[in-house]
Coordinates of C-alpha atoms in Angstrom, one line a residue:
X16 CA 79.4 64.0 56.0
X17 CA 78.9 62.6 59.1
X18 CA 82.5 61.1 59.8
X19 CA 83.8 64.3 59.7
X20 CA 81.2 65.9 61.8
X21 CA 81.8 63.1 64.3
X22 CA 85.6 63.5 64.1
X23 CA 84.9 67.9 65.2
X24 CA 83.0 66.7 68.0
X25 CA 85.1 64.5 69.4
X26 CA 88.0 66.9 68.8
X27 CA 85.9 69.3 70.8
X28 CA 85.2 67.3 73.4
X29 CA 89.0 66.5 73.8
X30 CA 89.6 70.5 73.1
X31 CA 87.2 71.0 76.4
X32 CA 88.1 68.5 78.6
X33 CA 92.1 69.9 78.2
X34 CA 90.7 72.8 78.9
X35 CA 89.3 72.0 81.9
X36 CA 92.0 70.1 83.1
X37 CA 94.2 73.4 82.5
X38 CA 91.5 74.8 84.8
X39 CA 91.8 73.0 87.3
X40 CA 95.4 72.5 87.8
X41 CA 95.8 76.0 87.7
X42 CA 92.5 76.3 90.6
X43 CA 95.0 73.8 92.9
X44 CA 98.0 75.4 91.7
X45 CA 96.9 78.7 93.2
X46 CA 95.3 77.3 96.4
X47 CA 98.6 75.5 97.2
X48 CA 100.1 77.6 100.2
X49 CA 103.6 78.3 98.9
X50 CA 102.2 79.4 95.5
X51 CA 99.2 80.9 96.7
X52 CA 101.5 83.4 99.6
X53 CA 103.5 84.6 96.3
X54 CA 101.1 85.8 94.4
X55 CA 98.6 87.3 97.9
X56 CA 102.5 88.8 98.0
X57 CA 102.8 90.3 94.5
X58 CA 98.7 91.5 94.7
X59 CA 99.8 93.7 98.1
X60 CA 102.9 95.1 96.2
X61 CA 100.9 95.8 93.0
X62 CA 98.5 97.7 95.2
X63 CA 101.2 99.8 97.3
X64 CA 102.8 100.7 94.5
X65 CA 99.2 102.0 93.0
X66 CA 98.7 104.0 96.0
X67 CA 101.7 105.6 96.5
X68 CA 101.8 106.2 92.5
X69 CA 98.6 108.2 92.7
X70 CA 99.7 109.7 95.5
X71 CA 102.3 111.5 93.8
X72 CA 101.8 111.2 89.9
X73 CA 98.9 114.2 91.2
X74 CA 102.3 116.2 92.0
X75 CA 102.8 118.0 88.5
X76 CA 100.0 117.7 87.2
X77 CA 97.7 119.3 89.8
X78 CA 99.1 122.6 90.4
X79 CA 98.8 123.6 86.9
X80 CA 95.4 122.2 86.7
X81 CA 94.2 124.2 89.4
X82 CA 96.0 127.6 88.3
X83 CA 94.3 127.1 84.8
X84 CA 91.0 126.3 86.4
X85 CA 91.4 129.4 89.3
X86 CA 92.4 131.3 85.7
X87 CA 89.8 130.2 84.0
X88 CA 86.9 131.4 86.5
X89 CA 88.7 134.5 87.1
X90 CA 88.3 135.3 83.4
X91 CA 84.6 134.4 83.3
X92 CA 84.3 137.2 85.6
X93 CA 84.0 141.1 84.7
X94 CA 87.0 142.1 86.7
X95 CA 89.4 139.7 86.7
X96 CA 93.3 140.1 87.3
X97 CA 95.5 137.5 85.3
X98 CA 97.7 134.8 87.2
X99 CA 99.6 132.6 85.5
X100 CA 99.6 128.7 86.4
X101 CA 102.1 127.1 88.3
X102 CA 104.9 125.4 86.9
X103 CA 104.4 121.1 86.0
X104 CA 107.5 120.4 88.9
X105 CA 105.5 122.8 91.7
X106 CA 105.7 120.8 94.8
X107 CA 102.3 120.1 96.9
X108 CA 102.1 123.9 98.8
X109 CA 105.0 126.2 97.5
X110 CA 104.7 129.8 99.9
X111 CA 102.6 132.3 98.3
X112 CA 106.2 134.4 97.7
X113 CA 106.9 131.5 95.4
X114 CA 109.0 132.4 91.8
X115 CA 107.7 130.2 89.3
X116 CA 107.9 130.0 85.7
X117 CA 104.8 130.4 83.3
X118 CA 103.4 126.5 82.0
X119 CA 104.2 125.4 79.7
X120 CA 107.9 125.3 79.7
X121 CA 109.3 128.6 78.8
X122 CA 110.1 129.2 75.2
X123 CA 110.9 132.8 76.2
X124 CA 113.2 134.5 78.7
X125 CA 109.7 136.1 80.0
X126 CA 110.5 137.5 83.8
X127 CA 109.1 135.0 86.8
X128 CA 105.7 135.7 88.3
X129 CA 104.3 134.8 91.4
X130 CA 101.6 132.3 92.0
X131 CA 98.4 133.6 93.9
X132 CA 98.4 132.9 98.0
X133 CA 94.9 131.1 97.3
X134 CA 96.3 128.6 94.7
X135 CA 99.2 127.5 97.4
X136 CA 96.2 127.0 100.2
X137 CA 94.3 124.9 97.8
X138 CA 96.6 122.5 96.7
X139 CA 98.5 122.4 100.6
X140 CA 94.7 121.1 101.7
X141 CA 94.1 118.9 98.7
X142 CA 97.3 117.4 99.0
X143 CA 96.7 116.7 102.5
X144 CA 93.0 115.7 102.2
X145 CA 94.4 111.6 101.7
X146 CA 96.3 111.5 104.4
X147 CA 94.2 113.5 106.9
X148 CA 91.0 111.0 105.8
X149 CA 93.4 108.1 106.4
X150 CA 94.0 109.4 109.8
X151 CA 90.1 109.8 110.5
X152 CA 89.1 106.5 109.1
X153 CA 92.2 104.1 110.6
X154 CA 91.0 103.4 114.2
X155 CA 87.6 102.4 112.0
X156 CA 89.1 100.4 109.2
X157 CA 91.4 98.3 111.6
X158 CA 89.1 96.5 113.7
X159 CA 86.8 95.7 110.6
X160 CA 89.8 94.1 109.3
X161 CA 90.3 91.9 112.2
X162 CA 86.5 91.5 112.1
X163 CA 86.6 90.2 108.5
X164 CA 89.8 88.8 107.6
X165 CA 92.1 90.8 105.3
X166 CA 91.0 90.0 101.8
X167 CA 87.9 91.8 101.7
X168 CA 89.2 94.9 102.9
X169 CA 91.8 94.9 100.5
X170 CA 89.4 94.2 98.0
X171 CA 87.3 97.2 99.0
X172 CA 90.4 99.5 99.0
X173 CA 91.2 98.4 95.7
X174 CA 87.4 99.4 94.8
X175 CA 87.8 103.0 95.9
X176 CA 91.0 103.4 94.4
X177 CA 89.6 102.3 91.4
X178 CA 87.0 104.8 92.0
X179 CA 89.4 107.5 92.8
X180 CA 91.5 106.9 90.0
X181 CA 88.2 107.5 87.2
X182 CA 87.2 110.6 89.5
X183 CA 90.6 112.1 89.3
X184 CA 90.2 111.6 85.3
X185 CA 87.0 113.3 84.8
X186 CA 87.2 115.8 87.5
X187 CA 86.6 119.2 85.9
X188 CA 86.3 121.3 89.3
X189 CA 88.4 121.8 92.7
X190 CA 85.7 120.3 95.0
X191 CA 85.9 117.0 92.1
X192 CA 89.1 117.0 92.8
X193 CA 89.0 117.4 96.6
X194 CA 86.5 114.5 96.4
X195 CA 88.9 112.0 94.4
X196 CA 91.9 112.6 96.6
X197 CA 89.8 112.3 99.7
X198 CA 88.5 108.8 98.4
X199 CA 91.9 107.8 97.5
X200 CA 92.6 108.4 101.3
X201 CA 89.7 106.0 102.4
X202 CA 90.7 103.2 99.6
X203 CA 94.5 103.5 101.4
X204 CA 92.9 103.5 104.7
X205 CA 91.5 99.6 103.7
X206 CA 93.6 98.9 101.3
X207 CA 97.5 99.5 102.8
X208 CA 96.3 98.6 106.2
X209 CA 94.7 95.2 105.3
X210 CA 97.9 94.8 102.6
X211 CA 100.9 95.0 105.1
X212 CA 98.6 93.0 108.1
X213 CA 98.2 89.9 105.2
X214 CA 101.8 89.8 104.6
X215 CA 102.6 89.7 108.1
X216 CA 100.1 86.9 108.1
X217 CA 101.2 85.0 105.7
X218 CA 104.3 84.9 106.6
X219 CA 104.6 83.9 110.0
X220 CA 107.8 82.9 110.9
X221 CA 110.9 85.0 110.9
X222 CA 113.6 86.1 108.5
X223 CA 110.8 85.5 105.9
X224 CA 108.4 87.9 107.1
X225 CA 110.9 90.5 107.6
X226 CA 111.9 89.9 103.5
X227 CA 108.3 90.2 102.7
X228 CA 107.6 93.3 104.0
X229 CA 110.9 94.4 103.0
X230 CA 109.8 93.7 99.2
X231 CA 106.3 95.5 99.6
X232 CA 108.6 98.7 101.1
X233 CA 110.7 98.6 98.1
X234 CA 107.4 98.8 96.1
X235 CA 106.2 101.5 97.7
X236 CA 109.2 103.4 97.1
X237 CA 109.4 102.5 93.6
X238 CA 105.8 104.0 93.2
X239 CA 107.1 107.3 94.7
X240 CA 110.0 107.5 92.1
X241 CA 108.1 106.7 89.1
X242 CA 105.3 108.4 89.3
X243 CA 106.0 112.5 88.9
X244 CA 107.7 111.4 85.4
X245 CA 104.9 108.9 84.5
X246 CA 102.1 111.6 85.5
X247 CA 104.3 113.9 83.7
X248 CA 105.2 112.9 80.5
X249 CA 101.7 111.0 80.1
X250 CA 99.8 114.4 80.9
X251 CA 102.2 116.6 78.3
X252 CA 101.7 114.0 75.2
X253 CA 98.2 113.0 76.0
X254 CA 96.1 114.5 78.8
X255 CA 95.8 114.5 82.1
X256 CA 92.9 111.8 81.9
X257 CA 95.4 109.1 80.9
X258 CA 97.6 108.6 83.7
X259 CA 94.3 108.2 86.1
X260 CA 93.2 105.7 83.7
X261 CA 96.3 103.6 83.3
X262 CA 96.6 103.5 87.0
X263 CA 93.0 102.5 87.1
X264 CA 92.9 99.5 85.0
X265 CA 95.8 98.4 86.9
X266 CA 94.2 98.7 90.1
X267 CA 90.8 96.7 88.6
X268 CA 93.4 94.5 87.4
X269 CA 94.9 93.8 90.6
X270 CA 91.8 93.4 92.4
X271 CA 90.5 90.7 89.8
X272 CA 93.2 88.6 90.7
X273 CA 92.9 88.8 94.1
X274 CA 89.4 87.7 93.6
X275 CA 91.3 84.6 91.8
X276 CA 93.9 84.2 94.0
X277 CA 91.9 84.9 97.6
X278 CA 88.6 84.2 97.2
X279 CA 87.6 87.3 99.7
X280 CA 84.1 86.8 100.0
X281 CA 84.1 82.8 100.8
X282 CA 82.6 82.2 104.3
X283 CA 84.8 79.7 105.7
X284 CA 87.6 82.1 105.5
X285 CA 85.7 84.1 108.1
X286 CA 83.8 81.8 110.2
X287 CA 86.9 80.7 112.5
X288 CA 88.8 83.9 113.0
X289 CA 90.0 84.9 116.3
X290 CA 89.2 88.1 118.3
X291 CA 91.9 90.6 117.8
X292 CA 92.8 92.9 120.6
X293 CA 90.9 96.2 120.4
X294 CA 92.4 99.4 119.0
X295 CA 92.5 101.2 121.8
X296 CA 94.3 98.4 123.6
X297 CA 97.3 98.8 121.4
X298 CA 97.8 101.8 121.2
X299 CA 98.1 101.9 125.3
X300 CA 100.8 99.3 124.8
X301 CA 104.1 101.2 125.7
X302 CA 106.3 99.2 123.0
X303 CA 103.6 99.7 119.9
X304 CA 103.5 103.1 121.4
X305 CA 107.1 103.7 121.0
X306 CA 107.4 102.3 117.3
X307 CA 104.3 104.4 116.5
X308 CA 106.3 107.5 117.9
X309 CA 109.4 106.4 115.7
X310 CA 107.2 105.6 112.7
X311 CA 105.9 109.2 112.9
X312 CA 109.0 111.2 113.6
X313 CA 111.4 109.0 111.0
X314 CA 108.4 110.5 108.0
X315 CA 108.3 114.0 108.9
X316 CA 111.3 115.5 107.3
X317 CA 110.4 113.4 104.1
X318 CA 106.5 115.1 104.6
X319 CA 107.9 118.5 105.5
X320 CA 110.4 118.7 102.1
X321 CA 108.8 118.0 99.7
X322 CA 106.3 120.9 99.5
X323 CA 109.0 123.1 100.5
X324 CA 112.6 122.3 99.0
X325 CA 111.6 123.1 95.5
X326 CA 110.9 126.6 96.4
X327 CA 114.4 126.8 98.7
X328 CA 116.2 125.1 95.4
X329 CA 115.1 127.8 93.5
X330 CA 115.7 130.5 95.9
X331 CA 119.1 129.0 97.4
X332 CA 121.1 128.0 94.8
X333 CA 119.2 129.2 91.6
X334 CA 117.9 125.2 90.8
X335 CA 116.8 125.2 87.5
X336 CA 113.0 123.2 86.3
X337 CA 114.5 119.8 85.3
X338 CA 117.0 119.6 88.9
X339 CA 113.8 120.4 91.2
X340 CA 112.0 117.7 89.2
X341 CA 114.6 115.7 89.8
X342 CA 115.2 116.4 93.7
X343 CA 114.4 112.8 94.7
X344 CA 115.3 110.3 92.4
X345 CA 118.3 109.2 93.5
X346 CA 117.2 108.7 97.2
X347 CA 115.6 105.7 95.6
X348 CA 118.3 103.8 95.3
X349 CA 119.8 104.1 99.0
X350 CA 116.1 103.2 100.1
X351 CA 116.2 99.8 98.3
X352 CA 119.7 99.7 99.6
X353 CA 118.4 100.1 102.9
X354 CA 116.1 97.9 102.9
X355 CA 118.0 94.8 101.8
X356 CA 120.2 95.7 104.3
X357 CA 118.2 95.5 107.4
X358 CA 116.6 92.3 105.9
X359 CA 120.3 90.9 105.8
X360 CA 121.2 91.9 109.3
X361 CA 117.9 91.3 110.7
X362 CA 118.0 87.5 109.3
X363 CA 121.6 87.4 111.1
X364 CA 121.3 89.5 114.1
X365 CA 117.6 89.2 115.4
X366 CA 117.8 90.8 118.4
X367 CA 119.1 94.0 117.3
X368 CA 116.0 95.6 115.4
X369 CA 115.6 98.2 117.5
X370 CA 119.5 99.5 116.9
X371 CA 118.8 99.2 113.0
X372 CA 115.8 101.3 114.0
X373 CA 118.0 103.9 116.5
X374 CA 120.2 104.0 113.4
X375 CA 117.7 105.1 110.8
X376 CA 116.3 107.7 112.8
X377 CA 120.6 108.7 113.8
X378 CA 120.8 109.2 110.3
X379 CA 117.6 111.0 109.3
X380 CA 118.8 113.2 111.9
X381 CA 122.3 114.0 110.9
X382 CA 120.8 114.6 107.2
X383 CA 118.1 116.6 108.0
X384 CA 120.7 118.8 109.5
X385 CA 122.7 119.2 107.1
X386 CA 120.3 120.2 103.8
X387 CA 120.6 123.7 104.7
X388 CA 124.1 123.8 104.3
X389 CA 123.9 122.6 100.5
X390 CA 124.6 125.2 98.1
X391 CA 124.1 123.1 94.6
X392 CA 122.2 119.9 93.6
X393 CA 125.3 117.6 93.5
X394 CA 125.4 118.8 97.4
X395 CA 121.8 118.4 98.0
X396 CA 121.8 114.7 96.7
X397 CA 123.8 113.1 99.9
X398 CA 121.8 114.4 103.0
X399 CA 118.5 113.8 100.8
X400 CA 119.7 109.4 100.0
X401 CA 120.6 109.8 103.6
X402 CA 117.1 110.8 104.8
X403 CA 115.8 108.0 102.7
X404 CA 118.2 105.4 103.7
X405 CA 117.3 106.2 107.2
X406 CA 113.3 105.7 106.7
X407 CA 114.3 102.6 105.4
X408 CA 116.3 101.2 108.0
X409 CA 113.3 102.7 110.3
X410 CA 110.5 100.9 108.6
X411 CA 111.9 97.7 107.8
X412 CA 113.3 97.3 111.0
X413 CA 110.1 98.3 113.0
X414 CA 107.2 96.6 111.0
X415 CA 107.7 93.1 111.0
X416 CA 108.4 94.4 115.2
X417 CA 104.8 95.2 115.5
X418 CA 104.0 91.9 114.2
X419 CA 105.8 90.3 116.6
X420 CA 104.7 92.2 119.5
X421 CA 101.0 91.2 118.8
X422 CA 102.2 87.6 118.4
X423 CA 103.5 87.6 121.8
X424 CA 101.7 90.1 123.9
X425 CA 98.1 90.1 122.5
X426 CA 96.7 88.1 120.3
X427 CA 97.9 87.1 116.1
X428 CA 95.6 89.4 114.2
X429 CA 97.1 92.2 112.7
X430 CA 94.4 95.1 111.3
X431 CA 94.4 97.1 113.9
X432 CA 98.1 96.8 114.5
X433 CA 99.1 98.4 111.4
X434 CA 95.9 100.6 111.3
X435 CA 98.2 102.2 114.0
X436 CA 101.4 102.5 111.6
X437 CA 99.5 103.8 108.8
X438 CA 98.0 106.6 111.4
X439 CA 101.7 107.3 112.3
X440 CA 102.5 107.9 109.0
X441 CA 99.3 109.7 107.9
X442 CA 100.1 112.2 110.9
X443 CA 103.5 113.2 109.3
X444 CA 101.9 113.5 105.5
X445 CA 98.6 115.4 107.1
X446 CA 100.6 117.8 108.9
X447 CA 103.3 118.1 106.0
X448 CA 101.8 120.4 103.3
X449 CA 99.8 122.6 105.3
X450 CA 102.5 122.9 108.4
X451 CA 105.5 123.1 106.5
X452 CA 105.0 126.1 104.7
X453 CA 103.9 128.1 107.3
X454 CA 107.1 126.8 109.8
X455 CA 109.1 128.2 106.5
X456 CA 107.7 131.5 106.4
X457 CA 107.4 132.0 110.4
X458 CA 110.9 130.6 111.1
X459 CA 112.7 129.9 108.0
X460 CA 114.1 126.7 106.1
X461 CA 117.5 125.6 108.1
X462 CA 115.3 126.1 111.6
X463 CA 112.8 123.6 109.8
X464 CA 115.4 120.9 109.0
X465 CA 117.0 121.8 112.1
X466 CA 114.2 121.2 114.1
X467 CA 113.0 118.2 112.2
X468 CA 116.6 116.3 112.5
X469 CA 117.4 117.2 116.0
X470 CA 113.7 115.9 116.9
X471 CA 114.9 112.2 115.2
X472 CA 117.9 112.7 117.4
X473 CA 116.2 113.1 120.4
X474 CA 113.9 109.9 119.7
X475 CA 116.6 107.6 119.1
X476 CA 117.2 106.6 122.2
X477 CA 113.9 105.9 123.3
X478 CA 114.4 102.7 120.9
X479 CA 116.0 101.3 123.6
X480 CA 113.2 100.9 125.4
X481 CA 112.8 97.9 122.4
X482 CA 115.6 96.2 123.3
X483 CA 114.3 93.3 125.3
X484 CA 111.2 93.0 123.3
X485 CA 112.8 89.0 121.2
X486 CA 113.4 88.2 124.4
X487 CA 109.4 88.1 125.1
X488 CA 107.2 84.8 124.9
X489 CA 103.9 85.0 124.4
X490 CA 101.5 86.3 126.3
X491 CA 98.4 84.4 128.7
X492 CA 95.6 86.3 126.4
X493 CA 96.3 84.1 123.4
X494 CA 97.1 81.0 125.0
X495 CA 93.6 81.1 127.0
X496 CA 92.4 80.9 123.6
X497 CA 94.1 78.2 121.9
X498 CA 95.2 76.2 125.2
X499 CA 92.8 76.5 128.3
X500 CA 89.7 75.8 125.5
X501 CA 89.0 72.9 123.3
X502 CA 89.7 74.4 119.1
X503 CA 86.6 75.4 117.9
X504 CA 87.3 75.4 114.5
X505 CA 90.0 74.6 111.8
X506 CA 91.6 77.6 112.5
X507 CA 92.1 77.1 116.3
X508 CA 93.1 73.1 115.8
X509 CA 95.9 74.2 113.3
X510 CA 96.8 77.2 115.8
X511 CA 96.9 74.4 118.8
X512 CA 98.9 72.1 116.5
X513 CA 101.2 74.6 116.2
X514 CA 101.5 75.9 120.1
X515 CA 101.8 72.4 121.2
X516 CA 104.6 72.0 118.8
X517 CA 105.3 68.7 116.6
X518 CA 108.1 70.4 115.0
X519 CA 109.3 73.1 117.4
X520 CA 107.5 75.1 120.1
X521 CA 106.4 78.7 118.3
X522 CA 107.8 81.8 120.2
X523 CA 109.3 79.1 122.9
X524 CA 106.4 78.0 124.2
X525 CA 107.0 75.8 126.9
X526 CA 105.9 72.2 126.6
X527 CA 102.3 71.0 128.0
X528 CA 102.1 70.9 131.3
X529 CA 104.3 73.5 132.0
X530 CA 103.9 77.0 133.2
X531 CA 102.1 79.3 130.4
X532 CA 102.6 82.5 131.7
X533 CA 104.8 85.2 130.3
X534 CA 108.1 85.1 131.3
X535 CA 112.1 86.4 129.8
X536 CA 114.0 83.8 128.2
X537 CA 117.7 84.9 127.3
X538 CA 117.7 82.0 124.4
X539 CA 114.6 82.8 122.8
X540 CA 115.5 84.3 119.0
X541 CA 113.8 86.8 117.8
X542 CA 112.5 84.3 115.0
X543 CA 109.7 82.9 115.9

């Protein structure tokens, strides 16, 4: 008996120390650079896509969960009047003269009703509540990101996400509600800020970074598609609790692995991190100004349709349920398009990111324009993949540009930078559910889009301002840092390696001993 006893020990000794060995291969396979910049790639994707998927899988579901719950304390009174729910494709604040059909789906030819004024003013502010806490907690969440690196932010904003996701599940009550899509604004406010500013760090050196964040855009627009038909469909066959909680284990999910992958609470990731350039710094620089301006005005016809075209749909051209539902799904397919496209060019043609960006906005414009003039959904389809097209030239033209213009006028730390861009989109989505409604019923829908496309029109141009920014070299705050002072840490030595140049001279750094300051080069690429 004891052979054989001897023989399962040794066998589990062998068993363990394979394991182990498994272990640790895979512990080095993830901290290897190239490997380890995929997956710190994937995680960011995984969590944009979360975010923007609970940022819209709320948009049928919602609505009829207030209406039942505004119905259901209107019946607990003595004298209450019946209103029936909105319909599961209601958009985030139809107008209070809204037609909608009773929920669920009709199984009678019963006559349309109309929604109470109330019910549209509580979902426009709940729908807005994300973006207008993003707003208000940016200029915050940016410099503690430069403060303390990007993974533990990101980790945080997966947290809260997480949190808002379980909230959302359980809520029972508006103010439950208004709380869980409020904290879904702070988790985005860490979370998409600290996402897009680790990809840009991660990925230094140009075409690469502009492919990276192309392939985090394309997830956020994926997100969007995907989840009014996931909320949808999950909330008719099983609840609304389920598609909260799918999205939540996901996001817990996500931020295991970058626990894994990152390890965001290690001290020597922190202890030799540069000082980033205050907030308030960049947002006086005229060139982040002007991408901020074009961030902001390329997202407001997006923000300003979609709580209002489902109601003109109906109105205009007699859209039935399944065709409002179905507004923007094929705009997702010109967006990827778009986006592969200006990471093509831009790998080719450097210097001309701000014309991709003039572009974008040319064609928003022209788009916007032209919505009004659709009388079916066929019609509808083109001006709407040209709006999203545009965005997309717009974004993944201009992003990786902020990068850059931190990397050579200020110094290479990027929370605050794209704190800024997420403000600039925040204002657009803030305004966009409350505003829009209200411009509709004041002024009507064509003066909207009008307005809205000839205001992308007008801002074109200003991109021109851009068009000498690859020509820039870096700037004398950085190289005080990492030149005119011995390296303090591992950070700074690899930094100086890389300045000084053993392979190539970063942003054209001129060699040692030569004149540091700022100055135009007409050679210098874009790429870094």
């Amino acid at each position: 008996m004891a052979a054989p006893a001897g023989l399962a020990k040794a066998a589990a000794g062998k068993l363990s120390e394979a394991v182990g060995e498994r272990t640790r291969r895979l512990g080095s396979a993830l901290q290897e650079t190239h490997r380890q910049r995929r997956l710190i790639l994937v995680i960011v994707c995984v969590a944009l896509f979360l975010d923007n998927m609970l940022y819209m899988v709320i948009v049928p579901i919602v609505p009829v969960y207030i209406a039942g719950m505004h119905k259901g304390s209107e019946e607990d009174s003595p004298h209450h009047h019946h209103h029936p729910p909105l319909p599961p494709t209601a958009n985030a604040s139809q107008p209070a003269n809204a037609t909608s059909a009773p929920t669920p789906p009709p199984k009678s030819s019963a006559k349309p009703t109309y929604p109470t004024e109330s019910e549209d003013i509580k979902i426009g502010v709940l729908f807005a509540s994300k973006a207008i806490l993003q707003l208000l907690v940016n200029p915050l969440s940016g410099p503690f990101i430069d403060r303390v690196g990007y993974d533990a932010p990101l980790l945080i904003g997966l947290g809260v996400m997480f949190a808002s996701t379980v909230l959302f599940a359980f809520a029972e009550d508006y103010a439950t509600l208004f709380a869980a899509r409020s904290l879904q604004g702070l988790g985005s406010a860490f979370a998409d800020t600290s996402g897009i500013a680790m990809i840009a760090d991660k990925y230094p050196e140009e075409p690469e970074r502009s492919r990276a964040l192309g392939v985090a855009l394309a997830f956020i627009s994926f997100g969007s598609l995907v989840a009014p038909p996931f909320g949808g469909a999950l909330y008719q066959f099983a609840g609304k609790r389920y598609p909260f909680l799918v999205l939540a284990v996901v996001s817990l999910l996500d931020g295991f692995l970058l626990m894994l992958v990152a390890k965001p609470f290690s001290v020597k990731a922190r202890e030799n991190l540069p000082v980033g350039t205050p907030i308030h710094r960049l947002m006086l620089d005229p060139y982040i100004a002007v991408v901020a301006g074009a961030l902001t005005t390329c997202n407001i016809p997006l923000a300003f349709l979609e709580p209002t075209i489902a109601n003109w749909m109906k109105e205009s051209m007699g859209a039935n349920e399944w065709e409002m539902g179905l507004t923007w799904l094929p705009a997702f397919f010109p967006h990827v398009l778009g986006v592969y496209l200006t990471v093509k060019l831009a790998a080719r043609y450097p210097h001309l990111q701000w014309f991709y960006g003039a572009l974008g906005l040319v064609v928003i414009g022209a788009s916007s324009c032209t919505v009004p003039a659709c009388h079916n959904f066929g019609q509808l389809v083109v001006p709407l993949c040209g709006i999203c097209f545009g965005i997309a030239l717009v974004d993944t033209a201009l992003l990786p540009t902020l990068a850059f213009l931190v990397d050579v006028r200020h110094v290479s730390v990027y929370g605050s930078v794209y704190a800024i861009a997420d403000i600039s989109y925040s204002v657009a989505y803030a305004l966009g559910p409350i505003v829009a409604s209200q411009i509709v019923h004041t002024l009507g829908f064509p003066q909207l889009n009008l307005g809205m496309g000839l205001a992308n029109l007008l801002y074109a141009p200003v991109l021109l301002l851009l068009r000498n920014v690859c020509y820039m070299t870096p700037s004398r705050s950085e190289q005080d840092v990492l030149l005119d002072e011995s390296p303090k840490g591992l950070y700074d030595t690899i930094r100086l390696e890389e300045r000084l140049g053993k392979d190539k001279p970063r942003h054209g750094l001129p060699p040692e001993g030569e004149d540091t300051f700022p100055v135009y080069s007409a050679s210098l690429p874009f790429s870094r």
